[in-house]
Short mmCIF file of C-alpha atoms and ligand atoms in Angstrom, two decimals:
data_model
loop_
_atom_site.label_atom_id
_atom_site.label_comp_id
_atom_site.label_asym_id
_atom_site.label_seq_id
_atom_site.Cartn_x
_atom_site.Cartn_y
_atom_site.Cartn_z
CA MET K 22 -1.77 2.87 23.45
CA ALA K 23 -1.48 6.64 23.32
CA THR K 24 2.00 8.10 23.65
CA ARG K 25 2.68 11.27 25.62
CA ILE K 26 4.69 13.60 23.40
CA GLY K 27 4.85 16.88 25.31
CA LYS K 28 2.90 19.63 26.98
CA VAL K 29 0.09 21.70 25.54
CA THR K 30 2.23 24.78 26.22
CA ASP K 31 5.04 23.43 24.02
CA ILE K 32 3.22 24.65 20.88
CA GLY K 33 1.76 28.15 20.79
CA ALA K 34 -1.26 29.03 18.65
CA GLY K 35 -0.27 29.08 14.99
CA GLY K 36 2.87 27.09 15.74
CA MET K 37 4.21 23.65 14.88
CA ARG K 38 6.71 21.27 16.38
CA ALA K 39 8.07 17.86 15.44
CA PHE K 40 8.23 14.97 17.92
CA ASN K 41 9.79 11.55 17.75
CA VAL K 42 7.04 8.96 18.20
CA GLY K 43 8.29 5.41 18.22
CA GLY K 44 10.94 6.18 15.63
CA ARG K 45 8.69 8.27 13.40
CA LYS K 46 8.77 12.02 13.19
CA VAL K 47 5.33 13.45 13.82
CA ALA K 48 4.57 17.13 13.36
CA VAL K 49 1.90 18.71 15.52
CA ALA K 50 0.23 21.99 14.58
CA ASN K 51 -1.73 24.22 16.92
CA VAL K 52 -4.58 25.75 14.93
CA ALA K 53 -6.39 28.16 17.25
CA GLY K 54 -6.05 25.80 20.19
CA ARG K 55 -6.84 22.58 18.29
CA PHE K 56 -3.98 20.19 17.71
CA TYR K 57 -3.43 18.26 14.49
CA GLY K 58 -0.77 15.60 13.98
CA PHE K 59 0.72 14.52 10.67
CA ASP K 60 3.92 12.95 9.39
CA ASP K 61 6.69 15.51 9.58
CA THR K 62 8.37 14.21 6.44
CA CYS K 63 7.28 15.88 3.22
CA THR K 64 6.40 13.25 0.60
CA HIS K 65 8.20 15.25 -2.10
CA MET K 66 11.84 15.06 -1.00
CA GLY K 67 11.66 14.51 2.73
CA CYS K 68 12.02 17.95 4.28
CA SER K 69 10.59 18.63 7.74
CA LEU K 70 7.11 20.11 7.49
CA ALA K 71 7.33 21.50 11.02
CA ALA K 72 10.17 23.67 9.71
CA GLY K 73 7.77 25.18 7.17
CA ASP K 74 5.00 27.72 7.58
CA LEU K 75 1.51 27.28 9.00
CA ASP K 76 -1.32 29.47 7.77
CA GLY K 77 -4.66 28.43 9.20
CA THR K 78 -4.90 24.71 8.46
CA THR K 79 -2.38 24.83 5.59
CA VAL K 80 1.26 23.89 6.07
CA THR K 81 3.74 24.95 3.41
CA CYS K 82 6.97 22.99 3.04
CA ALA K 83 9.98 25.29 3.29
CA CYS K 84 11.92 23.39 0.64
CA HIS K 85 9.86 23.58 -2.55
CA GLY K 86 6.51 24.98 -1.47
CA SER K 87 4.24 21.95 -1.35
CA GLU K 88 1.09 22.63 0.65
CA TYR K 89 -0.89 20.17 2.78
CA ASP K 90 -4.10 20.38 4.77
CA VAL K 91 -3.07 19.54 8.34
CA THR K 92 -6.56 18.25 9.16
CA THR K 93 -6.54 15.56 6.46
CA GLY K 94 -2.94 15.29 5.23
CA ALA K 95 -4.14 15.97 1.68
CA VAL K 96 -1.90 17.73 -0.83
CA LEU K 97 -3.29 21.16 -1.71
CA GLU K 98 -0.41 22.24 -3.93
CA GLY K 99 2.53 20.38 -5.49
CA PRO K 100 5.19 19.45 -6.29
CA ALA K 101 4.31 16.76 -3.71
CA GLU K 102 1.76 14.28 -5.09
CA ASP K 103 1.14 11.97 -2.14
CA PRO K 104 -0.61 12.92 1.10
CA VAL K 105 0.97 12.65 4.54
CA ASN K 106 -0.48 10.36 7.21
CA THR K 107 -2.38 12.06 9.97
CA TRP K 108 -2.23 11.25 13.68
CA ALA K 109 -4.92 11.73 16.29
CA VAL K 110 -3.67 14.19 18.90
CA GLN K 111 -5.42 14.31 22.25
CA VAL K 112 -5.17 16.80 25.08
CA ASP K 113 -4.94 15.02 28.42
CA GLY K 114 -4.78 17.68 31.11
CA ASP K 115 -1.56 19.57 30.36
CA ASP K 116 -0.22 16.79 28.17
CA LEU K 117 -0.39 16.10 24.45
CA THR K 118 -0.67 12.49 23.38
CA VAL K 119 -0.78 10.82 19.97
CA GLY K 120 -1.97 7.48 18.83
CA PRO K 121 -2.78 4.70 19.02
S1 LIG Z 5 10.61 18.46 0.10
FE1 LIG Z 5 8.74 19.43 0.56
S2 LIG Z 5 8.20 20.43 -1.28
FE2 LIG Z 5 10.06 19.43 -1.77
#
């Protein structure tokens, strides 16, 4: 079942925010009005990716510079080696939902 996490207006274009979804931290990025969800926890040493920088569809971890593609979770640049899980984010009226 999809989980409501917030409002569309909570994340401006080019922005990111982390939400608690059933005990997991999920980051959501707004890329030109499209929303992409991925695990907020960097697979390198666990920093919050939502606290990093978003440039187009690339998120850069603020801790040691790992880069991920927010659309796939793939690592684009180390030191991280493992991808992050992605989450399907839907827009339901004014609400953002993730899951199932
Ligand atoms: S914790 Fe993200 S690059 Fe090290």
